[in-house]
PDB file of C-alpha atoms in Angstrom:
ATOM      1  CA  ARG A   1     -32.865  -9.836  40.917  1.00 89.00           C
ATOM      2  CA  GLU A   2     -30.006  -7.758  38.618  1.00 92.00           C
ATOM      3  CA  SER A   3     -32.921  -5.503  37.249  1.00 93.00           C
ATOM      4  CA  MET A   4     -34.265  -4.494  40.405  1.00 94.00           C
ATOM      5  CA  ARG A   5     -30.784  -3.529  41.770  1.00 96.00           C
ATOM      6  CA  LEU A   6     -30.482  -1.543  38.606  1.00 96.00           C
ATOM      7  CA  VAL A   7     -33.831  -0.098  39.238  1.00 96.00           C
ATOM      8  CA  ASP A   8     -32.906   0.752  42.640  1.00 96.00           C
ATOM      9  CA  ARG A   9     -29.420   2.514  41.487  1.00 96.00           C
ATOM     10  CA  TRP A  10     -30.356   4.301  38.422  1.00 96.00           C
ATOM     11  CA  HIS A  11     -33.959   4.890  38.050  1.00 96.00           C
ATOM     12  CA  GLY A  12     -34.403   8.705  38.378  1.00 94.00           C
ATOM     13  CA  ALA A  13     -30.478   9.230  38.682  1.00 96.00           C
ATOM     14  CA  GLU A  14     -28.781  12.537  37.810  1.00 92.00           C
ATOM     15  CA  ASP A  15     -31.785  14.767  38.723  1.00 90.00           C
ATOM     16  CA  GLY A  16     -34.435  12.560  37.010  1.00 90.00           C
ATOM     17  CA  ARG A  17     -32.194  12.413  33.665  1.00 90.00           C
ATOM     18  CA  LEU A  18     -31.757   8.621  33.802  1.00 94.00           C
ATOM     19  CA  ARG A  19     -34.669   6.342  33.800  1.00 94.00           C
ATOM     20  CA  TYR A  20     -34.784   2.520  33.733  1.00 96.00           C
ATOM     21  CA  ALA A  21     -36.921   0.234  31.789  1.00 96.00           C
ATOM     22  CA  PHE A  22     -37.339  -3.639  31.830  1.00 97.00           C
ATOM     23  CA  ALA A  23     -36.160  -4.952  28.402  1.00 96.00           C
ATOM     24  CA  PRO A  24     -36.992  -8.391  28.109  1.00 96.00           C
ATOM     25  CA  ARG A  25     -35.586  -8.999  24.404  1.00 94.00           C
ATOM     26  CA  PHE A  26     -38.792 -10.749  22.813  1.00 95.00           C
ATOM     27  CA  VAL A  27     -41.016 -13.637  23.228  1.00 97.00           C
ATOM     28  CA  LEU A  28     -38.588 -16.365  22.046  1.00 96.00           C
ATOM     29  CA  SER A  29     -35.682 -15.435  24.758  1.00 95.00           C
ATOM     30  CA  CYS A  30     -37.898 -15.495  27.600  1.00 96.00           C
ATOM     31  CA  SER A  31     -39.831 -17.930  29.796  1.00 96.00           C
ATOM     32  CA  GLU A  32     -43.493 -16.961  30.554  1.00 96.00           C
ATOM     33  CA  ARG A  33     -42.875 -16.837  33.967  1.00 96.00           C
ATOM     34  CA  LEU A  34     -40.138 -14.167  33.591  1.00 96.00           C
ATOM     35  CA  LEU A  35     -42.495 -11.960  31.225  1.00 96.00           C
ATOM     36  CA  LYS A  36     -45.479 -12.167  33.690  1.00 96.00           C
ATOM     37  CA  GLN A  37     -42.915 -11.203  36.562  1.00 95.00           C
ATOM     38  CA  VAL A  38     -41.709  -8.157  34.382  1.00 96.00           C
ATOM     39  CA  GLY A  39     -45.362  -7.086  33.804  1.00 96.00           C
ATOM     40  CA  GLU A  40     -46.111  -7.262  37.547  1.00 96.00           C
ATOM     41  CA  ALA A  41     -42.890  -5.739  38.596  1.00 95.00           C
ATOM     42  CA  SER A  42     -43.478  -2.681  35.959  1.00 96.00           C
ATOM     43  CA  ILE A  43     -46.950  -1.866  37.554  1.00 95.00           C
ATOM     44  CA  ASP A  44     -45.662  -2.281  41.241  1.00 95.00           C
ATOM     45  CA  ARG A  45     -42.608  -0.168  40.627  1.00 94.00           C
ATOM     46  CA  GLY A  46     -43.801   2.250  37.950  1.00 94.00           C
ATOM     47  CA  ILE A  47     -40.995   1.148  35.529  1.00 96.00           C
ATOM     48  CA  ARG A  48     -41.823   1.184  31.650  1.00 97.00           C
ATOM     49  CA  ILE A  49     -41.351  -2.027  29.603  1.00 98.00           C
ATOM     50  CA  HIS A  50     -39.483  -2.036  26.454  1.00 97.00           C
ATOM     51  CA  THR A  51     -39.396  -5.282  23.993  1.00 97.00           C
ATOM     52  CA  HIS A  52     -39.542  -6.297  20.572  1.00 97.00           C
ATOM     53  CA  ALA A  53     -42.407  -7.843  18.551  1.00 97.00           C
ATOM     54  CA  SER A  54     -43.607  -9.042  15.086  1.00 98.00           C
ATOM     55  CA  GLU A  55     -40.271  -7.945  13.802  1.00 97.00           C
ATOM     56  CA  ASN A  56     -40.375 -10.448  10.890  1.00 96.00           C
ATOM     57  CA  PRO A  57     -42.527 -13.553   9.749  1.00 97.00           C
ATOM     58  CA  THR A  58     -40.328 -16.167  11.030  1.00 97.00           C
ATOM     59  CA  GLU A  59     -40.694 -14.698  14.702  1.00 97.00           C
ATOM     60  CA  CYS A  60     -44.242 -14.483  14.277  1.00 97.00           C
ATOM     61  CA  GLU A  61     -44.633 -18.114  13.291  1.00 97.00           C
ATOM     62  CA  MET A  62     -42.337 -19.247  15.951  1.00 97.00           C
ATOM     63  CA  VAL A  63     -44.201 -17.257  18.504  1.00 97.00           C
ATOM     64  CA  GLN A  64     -47.811 -18.762  17.280  1.00 97.00           C
ATOM     65  CA  ALA A  65     -46.440 -22.120  17.560  1.00 97.00           C
ATOM     66  CA  LYS A  66     -44.859 -21.794  21.118  1.00 95.00           C
ATOM     67  CA  THR A  67     -47.918 -19.802  22.658  1.00 96.00           C
ATOM     68  CA  GLY A  68     -50.822 -20.537  20.391  1.00 97.00           C
ATOM     69  CA  LEU A  69     -51.340 -16.744  19.995  1.00 97.00           C
ATOM     70  CA  ARG A  70     -50.054 -14.210  17.636  1.00 97.00           C
ATOM     71  CA  ASN A  71     -47.598 -11.695  19.290  1.00 97.00           C
ATOM     72  CA  ILE A  72     -49.409  -9.163  20.621  1.00 98.00           C
ATOM     73  CA  ASP A  73     -52.268 -11.243  21.550  1.00 97.00           C
ATOM     74  CA  TYR A  74     -50.011 -13.033  23.887  1.00 98.00           C
ATOM     75  CA  PHE A  75     -48.439 -10.092  25.422  1.00 97.00           C
ATOM     76  CA  ASP A  76     -52.012  -9.035  26.415  1.00 97.00           C
ATOM     77  CA  ARG A  77     -52.946 -12.363  27.693  1.00 96.00           C
ATOM     78  CA  ILE A  78     -49.718 -12.199  30.201  1.00 96.00           C
ATOM     79  CA  GLY A  79     -50.173  -8.443  31.049  1.00 94.00           C
ATOM     80  CA  ILE A  80     -47.324  -6.766  29.235  1.00 96.00           C
ATOM     81  CA  LEU A  81     -49.112  -4.407  26.945  1.00 97.00           C
ATOM     82  CA  GLY A  82     -50.492  -0.914  28.168  1.00 96.00           C
ATOM     83  CA  PRO A  83     -49.460   2.724  28.302  1.00 96.00           C
ATOM     84  CA  HIS A  84     -46.268   1.773  30.339  1.00 96.00           C
ATOM     85  CA  THR A  85     -45.068  -0.409  27.255  1.00 98.00           C
ATOM     86  CA  THR A  86     -43.264   0.625  24.278  1.00 98.00           C
ATOM     87  CA  LEU A  87     -42.779  -2.281  21.485  1.00 98.00           C
ATOM     88  CA  ALA A  88     -39.969  -1.953  18.617  1.00 98.00           C
ATOM     89  CA  HIS A  89     -40.916  -2.903  14.965  1.00 98.00           C
ATOM     90  CA  CYS A  90     -44.532  -4.152  14.844  1.00 98.00           C
ATOM     91  CA  VAL A  91     -43.856  -4.722  11.375  1.00 98.00           C
ATOM     92  CA  TRP A  92     -46.184  -7.792  10.897  1.00 98.00           C
ATOM     93  CA  LEU A  93     -49.448  -7.249  12.886  1.00 97.00           C
ATOM     94  CA  SER A  94     -52.798  -8.424  12.001  1.00 96.00           C
ATOM     95  CA  LYS A  95     -55.633  -5.744  12.215  1.00 96.00           C
ATOM     96  CA  GLY A  96     -56.706  -7.421  15.255  1.00 97.00           C
ATOM     97  CA  GLU A  97     -53.364  -6.773  17.064  1.00 97.00           C
ATOM     98  CA  GLU A  98     -53.382  -3.045  15.676  1.00 97.00           C
ATOM     99  CA  ARG A  99     -56.736  -2.574  17.453  1.00 97.00           C
ATOM    100  CA  LEU A 100     -55.463  -4.279  20.555  1.00 97.00           C
ATOM    101  CA  LEU A 101     -52.275  -1.735  20.586  1.00 98.00           C
ATOM    102  CA  GLN A 102     -54.925   1.064  20.141  1.00 98.00           C
ATOM    103  CA  THR A 103     -57.085   0.015  23.035  1.00 97.00           C
ATOM    104  CA  ARG A 104     -54.527  -1.072  25.340  1.00 98.00           C
ATOM    105  CA  GLN A 105     -52.567   2.637  24.407  1.00 97.00           C
ATOM    106  CA  THR A 106     -49.166   0.697  23.731  1.00 98.00           C
ATOM    107  CA  SER A 107     -46.601   2.809  22.012  1.00 98.00           C
ATOM    108  CA  ILE A 108     -44.401   1.792  18.951  1.00 98.00           C
ATOM    109  CA  ALA A 109     -40.616   2.421  18.329  1.00 98.00           C
ATOM    110  CA  HIS A 110     -40.488   2.540  14.202  1.00 98.00           C
ATOM    111  CA  CYS A 111     -36.922   1.360  13.385  1.00 98.00           C
ATOM    112  CA  PRO A 112     -36.793   1.811   9.568  1.00 97.00           C
ATOM    113  CA  SER A 113     -33.000   1.493   8.985  1.00 97.00           C
ATOM    114  CA  SER A 114     -32.786  -1.939  11.052  1.00 97.00           C
ATOM    115  CA  ASN A 115     -36.054  -3.287   9.118  1.00 97.00           C
ATOM    116  CA  PHE A 116     -34.463  -2.604   5.962  1.00 96.00           C
ATOM    117  CA  LYS A 117     -30.866  -3.864   6.913  1.00 96.00           C
ATOM    118  CA  LEU A 118     -32.569  -7.187   8.329  1.00 96.00           C
ATOM    119  CA  ALA A 119     -34.918  -7.028   5.509  1.00 96.00           C
ATOM    120  CA  SER A 120     -37.934  -7.219   8.072  1.00 97.00           C
ATOM    121  CA  GLY A 121     -40.413  -5.630   6.304  1.00 97.00           C
ATOM    122  CA  VAL A 122     -41.972  -2.047   6.282  1.00 97.00           C
ATOM    123  CA  ALA A 123     -44.396  -1.648   8.990  1.00 97.00           C
ATOM    124  CA  PRO A 124     -47.826   0.312   8.179  1.00 97.00           C
ATOM    125  CA  ILE A 125     -46.954   3.336  10.169  1.00 98.00           C
ATOM    126  CA  PRO A 126     -49.375   5.402   8.743  1.00 98.00           C
ATOM    127  CA  ASP A 127     -52.212   3.116   9.760  1.00 97.00           C
ATOM    128  CA  PHE A 128     -50.699   2.995  13.376  1.00 98.00           C
ATOM    129  CA  LEU A 129     -50.931   6.815  13.525  1.00 97.00           C
ATOM    130  CA  GLU A 130     -54.551   7.089  12.125  1.00 97.00           C
ATOM    131  CA  ARG A 131     -55.536   4.598  14.628  1.00 97.00           C
ATOM    132  CA  GLY A 132     -53.967   7.295  17.311  1.00 97.00           C
ATOM    133  CA  ILE A 133     -51.334   4.637  18.423  1.00 98.00           C
ATOM    134  CA  THR A 134     -48.086   6.550  19.641  1.00 98.00           C
ATOM    135  CA  VAL A 135     -45.206   5.967  17.218  1.00 98.00           C
ATOM    136  CA  GLY A 136     -41.573   7.151  18.024  1.00 98.00           C
ATOM    137  CA  LEU A 137     -38.494   6.684  16.318  1.00 97.00           C
ATOM    138  CA  GLY A 138     -35.762   4.085  16.996  1.00 95.00           C
ATOM    139  CA  ALA A 139     -32.578   2.795  15.730  1.00 92.00           C
ATOM    140  CA  ASP A 140     -32.637  -0.816  17.049  1.00 94.00           C
ATOM    141  CA  GLY A 141     -28.976  -1.373  18.078  1.00 88.00           C
ATOM    142  CA  ALA A 142     -25.891  -0.471  16.319  1.00 88.00           C
ATOM    143  CA  PRO A 143     -25.374  -4.149  14.781  1.00 89.00           C
ATOM    144  CA  CYS A 144     -28.622  -3.705  13.227  1.00 92.00           C
ATOM    145  CA  ASN A 145     -28.420   0.120  12.418  1.00 92.00           C
ATOM    146  CA  ASN A 146     -24.753   1.198  12.275  1.00 91.00           C
ATOM    147  CA  ASN A 147     -24.715   4.782  12.621  1.00 90.00           C
ATOM    148  CA  LEU A 148     -27.661   5.276  15.094  1.00 93.00           C
ATOM    149  CA  ASP A 149     -28.274   8.611  13.441  1.00 95.00           C
ATOM    150  CA  ILE A 150     -31.943  10.052  14.048  1.00 96.00           C
ATOM    151  CA  PHE A 151     -31.933  12.276  11.046  1.00 97.00           C
ATOM    152  CA  THR A 152     -31.386   9.056   9.007  1.00 97.00           C
ATOM    153  CA  GLU A 153     -34.379   7.547  10.516  1.00 98.00           C
ATOM    154  CA  MET A 154     -36.429  10.534   9.883  1.00 98.00           C
ATOM    155  CA  ARG A 155     -35.758  10.718   6.405  1.00 98.00           C
ATOM    156  CA  LEU A 156     -36.301   6.913   5.936  1.00 97.00           C
ATOM    157  CA  ALA A 157     -39.470   7.047   7.991  1.00 98.00           C
ATOM    158  CA  GLY A 158     -40.823   9.997   5.810  1.00 97.00           C
ATOM    159  CA  LEU A 159     -40.056   8.315   2.289  1.00 98.00           C
ATOM    160  CA  ILE A 160     -40.458   4.516   2.678  1.00 97.00           C
ATOM    161  CA  HIS A 161     -44.095   4.838   3.308  1.00 97.00           C
ATOM    162  CA  LYS A 162     -44.885   6.639   0.182  1.00 97.00           C
ATOM    163  CA  PRO A 163     -45.132   3.752  -2.260  1.00 96.00           C
ATOM    164  CA  ARG A 164     -47.873   2.138  -0.354  1.00 96.00           C
ATOM    165  CA  PHE A 165     -49.755   5.207   1.206  1.00 97.00           C
ATOM    166  CA  GLY A 166     -49.487   8.021  -1.370  1.00 97.00           C
ATOM    167  CA  ALA A 167     -47.132  11.100  -1.779  1.00 96.00           C
ATOM    168  CA  THR A 168     -48.647  12.984   0.823  1.00 96.00           C
ATOM    169  CA  SER A 169     -48.274  10.633   3.487  1.00 97.00           C
ATOM    170  CA  MET A 170     -46.011  11.112   6.225  1.00 97.00           C
ATOM    171  CA  PRO A 171     -45.474  14.692   5.966  1.00 97.00           C
ATOM    172  CA  ALA A 172     -42.361  16.512   7.456  1.00 97.00           C
ATOM    173  CA  ALA A 173     -44.308  17.671  10.286  1.00 97.00           C
ATOM    174  CA  GLN A 174     -45.544  14.518  11.438  1.00 97.00           C
ATOM    175  CA  VAL A 175     -42.327  12.792  10.831  1.00 98.00           C
ATOM    176  CA  LEU A 176     -40.634  15.677  13.381  1.00 97.00           C
ATOM    177  CA  GLU A 177     -43.039  14.855  15.782  1.00 97.00           C
ATOM    178  CA  MET A 178     -42.272  11.175  15.796  1.00 98.00           C
ATOM    179  CA  ALA A 179     -38.640  12.233  16.414  1.00 97.00           C
ATOM    180  CA  THR A 180     -39.494  14.462  19.344  1.00 96.00           C
ATOM    181  CA  LEU A 181     -42.882  14.734  21.053  1.00 96.00           C
ATOM    182  CA  ASN A 182     -44.142  11.266  20.230  1.00 97.00           C
ATOM    183  CA  GLY A 183     -40.455  10.237  21.267  1.00 96.00           C
ATOM    184  CA  ALA A 184     -41.176  11.795  24.685  1.00 96.00           C
ATOM    185  CA  ARG A 185     -44.653   9.926  24.892  1.00 96.00           C
ATOM    186  CA  ALA A 186     -43.372   6.615  24.088  1.00 96.00           C
ATOM    187  CA  LEU A 187     -41.369   6.990  27.013  1.00 94.00           C
ATOM    188  CA  GLY A 188     -43.998   8.593  29.058  1.00 94.00           C
ATOM    189  CA  LEU A 189     -41.924  11.677  29.353  1.00 94.00           C
ATOM    190  CA  GLU A 190     -44.165  13.926  27.584  1.00 95.00           C
ATOM    191  CA  ASP A 191     -44.638  16.326  30.434  1.00 94.00           C
ATOM    192  CA  GLU A 192     -41.024  16.767  30.705  1.00 94.00           C
ATOM    193  CA  VAL A 193     -39.380  16.793  27.439  1.00 95.00           C
ATOM    194  CA  GLY A 194     -40.305  16.701  23.724  1.00 95.00           C
ATOM    195  CA  ALA A 195     -41.271  20.130  23.233  1.00 94.00           C
ATOM    196  CA  LEU A 196     -39.728  23.600  23.680  1.00 92.00           C
ATOM    197  CA  VAL A 197     -42.785  25.071  26.148  1.00 93.00           C
ATOM    198  CA  PRO A 198     -42.741  26.771  29.535  1.00 94.00           C
ATOM    199  CA  GLY A 199     -42.542  24.075  32.317  1.00 92.00           C
ATOM    200  CA  MET A 200     -40.595  21.542  30.300  1.00 94.00           C
ATOM    201  CA  ARG A 201     -36.779  20.588  30.827  1.00 94.00           C
ATOM    202  CA  ALA A 202     -34.322  22.708  28.703  1.00 93.00           C
ATOM    203  CA  ASP A 203     -33.456  20.044  26.174  1.00 94.00           C
ATOM    204  CA  MET A 204     -32.495  21.686  22.844  1.00 94.00           C
ATOM    205  CA  VAL A 205     -30.750  21.123  19.563  1.00 96.00           C
ATOM    206  CA  VAL A 206     -29.390  23.644  17.429  1.00 97.00           C
ATOM    207  CA  VAL A 207     -29.264  22.523  13.634  1.00 97.00           C
ATOM    208  CA  ASP A 208     -26.967  24.504  11.323  1.00 97.00           C
ATOM    209  CA  LEU A 209     -28.569  24.716   7.739  1.00 96.00           C
ATOM    210  CA  THR A 210     -26.046  26.579   5.701  1.00 94.00           C
ATOM    211  CA  GLY A 211     -24.459  23.652   4.232  1.00 94.00           C
ATOM    212  CA  PRO A 212     -24.435  23.113   0.270  1.00 95.00           C
ATOM    213  CA  HIS A 213     -26.725  19.772   0.976  1.00 94.00           C
ATOM    214  CA  VAL A 214     -29.315  21.767   2.134  1.00 94.00           C
ATOM    215  CA  ALA A 215     -29.173  24.916   0.307  1.00 91.00           C
ATOM    216  CA  PRO A 216     -31.377  26.663  -0.215  1.00 91.00           C
ATOM    217  CA  VAL A 217     -33.719  26.475   2.492  1.00 91.00           C
ATOM    218  CA  GLY A 218     -37.163  27.563   1.474  1.00 86.00           C
ATOM    219  CA  ASP A 219     -40.572  28.191   3.533  1.00 91.00           C
ATOM    220  CA  ASP A 220     -40.793  24.805   4.711  1.00 93.00           C
ATOM    221  CA  ILE A 221     -37.957  24.565   7.240  1.00 95.00           C
ATOM    222  CA  LEU A 222     -39.457  21.334   8.748  1.00 96.00           C
ATOM    223  CA  SER A 223     -39.076  19.640   5.312  1.00 96.00           C
ATOM    224  CA  THR A 224     -35.577  20.797   4.993  1.00 96.00           C
ATOM    225  CA  ILE A 225     -34.968  19.412   8.550  1.00 97.00           C
ATOM    226  CA  VAL A 226     -36.490  15.992   7.897  1.00 97.00           C
ATOM    227  CA  PHE A 227     -35.548  15.353   4.279  1.00 96.00           C
ATOM    228  CA  ALA A 228     -31.987  17.106   3.660  1.00 96.00           C
ATOM    229  CA  ALA A 229     -30.323  17.860   7.285  1.00 97.00           C
ATOM    230  CA  GLN A 230     -27.796  15.139   8.724  1.00 95.00           C
ATOM    231  CA  GLY A 231     -26.541  14.498  11.998  1.00 95.00           C
ATOM    232  CA  ARG A 232     -23.463  16.253  11.393  1.00 95.00           C
ATOM    233  CA  ASP A 233     -25.374  19.348  10.983  1.00 97.00           C
ATOM    234  CA  VAL A 234     -25.970  19.593  14.466  1.00 97.00           C
ATOM    235  CA  ARG A 235     -24.249  22.485  15.850  1.00 97.00           C
ATOM    236  CA  ASP A 236     -25.271  22.627  19.655  1.00 98.00           C
ATOM    237  CA  VAL A 237     -27.106  20.342  22.049  1.00 97.00           C
ATOM    238  CA  GLY A 238     -28.414  21.257  25.479  1.00 96.00           C
ATOM    239  CA  ILE A 239     -29.728  18.825  28.096  1.00 94.00           C
ATOM    240  CA  ASP A 240     -31.596  19.952  30.893  1.00 92.00           C
ATOM    241  CA  GLY A 241     -30.235  23.595  30.297  1.00 92.00           C
ATOM    242  CA  ARG A 242     -26.471  22.493  30.466  1.00 94.00           C
ATOM    243  CA  CYS A 243     -24.897  22.829  27.037  1.00 96.00           C
ATOM    244  CA  LEU A 244     -23.190  19.535  26.476  1.00 96.00           C
ATOM    245  CA  TYR A 245     -21.912  19.986  22.757  1.00 97.00           C
ATOM    246  CA  ARG A 246     -21.144  23.547  21.582  1.00 97.00           C
ATOM    247  CA  ASN A 247     -19.816  24.462  17.828  1.00 97.00           C
ATOM    248  CA  ARG A 248     -19.562  20.681  16.986  1.00 96.00           C
ATOM    249  CA  GLN A 249     -17.299  19.966  20.268  1.00 96.00           C
ATOM    250  CA  PHE A 250     -18.075  17.916  23.172  1.00 96.00           C
ATOM    251  CA  VAL A 251     -18.154  20.041  26.478  1.00 96.00           C
ATOM    252  CA  GLU A 252     -17.458  17.564  29.191  1.00 94.00           C
ATOM    253  CA  VAL A 253     -16.183  14.408  27.487  1.00 94.00           C
ATOM    254  CA  ASP A 254     -13.122  13.430  25.470  1.00 96.00           C
ATOM    255  CA  ALA A 255     -14.580  11.628  22.428  1.00 94.00           C
ATOM    256  CA  GLN A 256     -11.359  10.452  21.211  1.00 96.00           C
ATOM    257  CA  LYS A 257     -10.869   8.778  24.450  1.00 97.00           C
ATOM    258  CA  ILE A 258     -14.147   7.243  24.257  1.00 97.00           C
ATOM    259  CA  ILE A 259     -13.689   6.228  20.684  1.00 96.00           C
ATOM    260  CA  ARG A 260     -10.369   4.671  21.504  1.00 97.00           C
ATOM    261  CA  ASN A 261     -11.824   2.619  24.426  1.00 97.00           C
ATOM    262  CA  ALA A 262     -14.551   1.349  22.434  1.00 95.00           C
ATOM    263  CA  GLU A 263     -11.767   0.035  19.770  1.00 96.00           C
ATOM    264  CA  ARG A 264      -9.901  -1.694  22.708  1.00 97.00           C
ATOM    265  CA  ALA A 265     -13.241  -3.223  23.798  1.00 97.00           C
ATOM    266  CA  ALA A 266     -14.145  -4.535  20.437  1.00 94.00           C
ATOM    267  CA  LYS A 267     -10.712  -6.055  19.796  1.00 96.00           C
ATOM    268  CA  ARG A 268     -11.027  -7.873  23.155  1.00 96.00           C
ATOM    269  CA  LEU A 269     -14.442  -8.885  22.347  1.00 94.00           C
ATOM    270  CA  ARG A 270     -13.403 -10.149  18.842  1.00 94.00           C
ATOM    271  CA  ARG A 271     -10.531 -12.052  20.361  1.00 94.00           C
ATOM    272  CA  ALA A 272     -12.676 -13.713  22.925  1.00 94.00           C
ATOM    273  CA  CYS A 273     -15.267 -14.611  20.190  1.00 91.00           C
ATOM    274  CA  GLU A 274     -12.106 -16.562  18.333  1.00 88.00           C
ATOM    275  CA  VAL A 275     -11.211 -18.915  21.078  1.00 74.00           C
TER     276      VAL A 275
END
């Protein structure tokens, strides 16, 4: 009920810049009845679903013990899979589950920093891409990632698969697409954002490549962006045509005030956990 109230309040707000998604955490924290209701409400209301799947072997074993099925097979049986769904991680899939995601046109959010920090493993992303599965980049959450830097995720995504799939796998252009247009596809927004073309919303990032850590910038600027640039190199950010970050300064918010409020909230939370 609270989710439906949030849908009514926020989905499509701020001239469409805010979108809602149902986000049941994963199979083991939800009843089957709840997950079925999410699947039904998603179709009825046109709302996306985002959940986690097959992040580590223990989870996969527990899901199979609980449901009698592997993660992806179970999601399919209860009506979760489809073009409207994005699954985080998908590190431990069978070939049959890969084919099912391909058939159901379900997207994946690849979270390499989180998968490393939690020792989850390495998802076979080149296999997914070869199947035509849409793969975007994600960060999971702050406790599982820490810096939430898409440049870090790009660099890791471009590197960690090479020992298994070869040095020419995951070229920079493919990784950058995962961070941009494929990210939009994974959210069902490919007709609005993700590329600088007429008719899209004017979401733009200006990256300063004059720092010593990226010099010299050669002919392959995409490799420079993916493998050398960092989040601190972002100079300007425009969202829907509005410049919200100019010359490395926030235009409409007081960043230091937000940081102070976050520190106070964290201290309150830690005290509450100590009681």
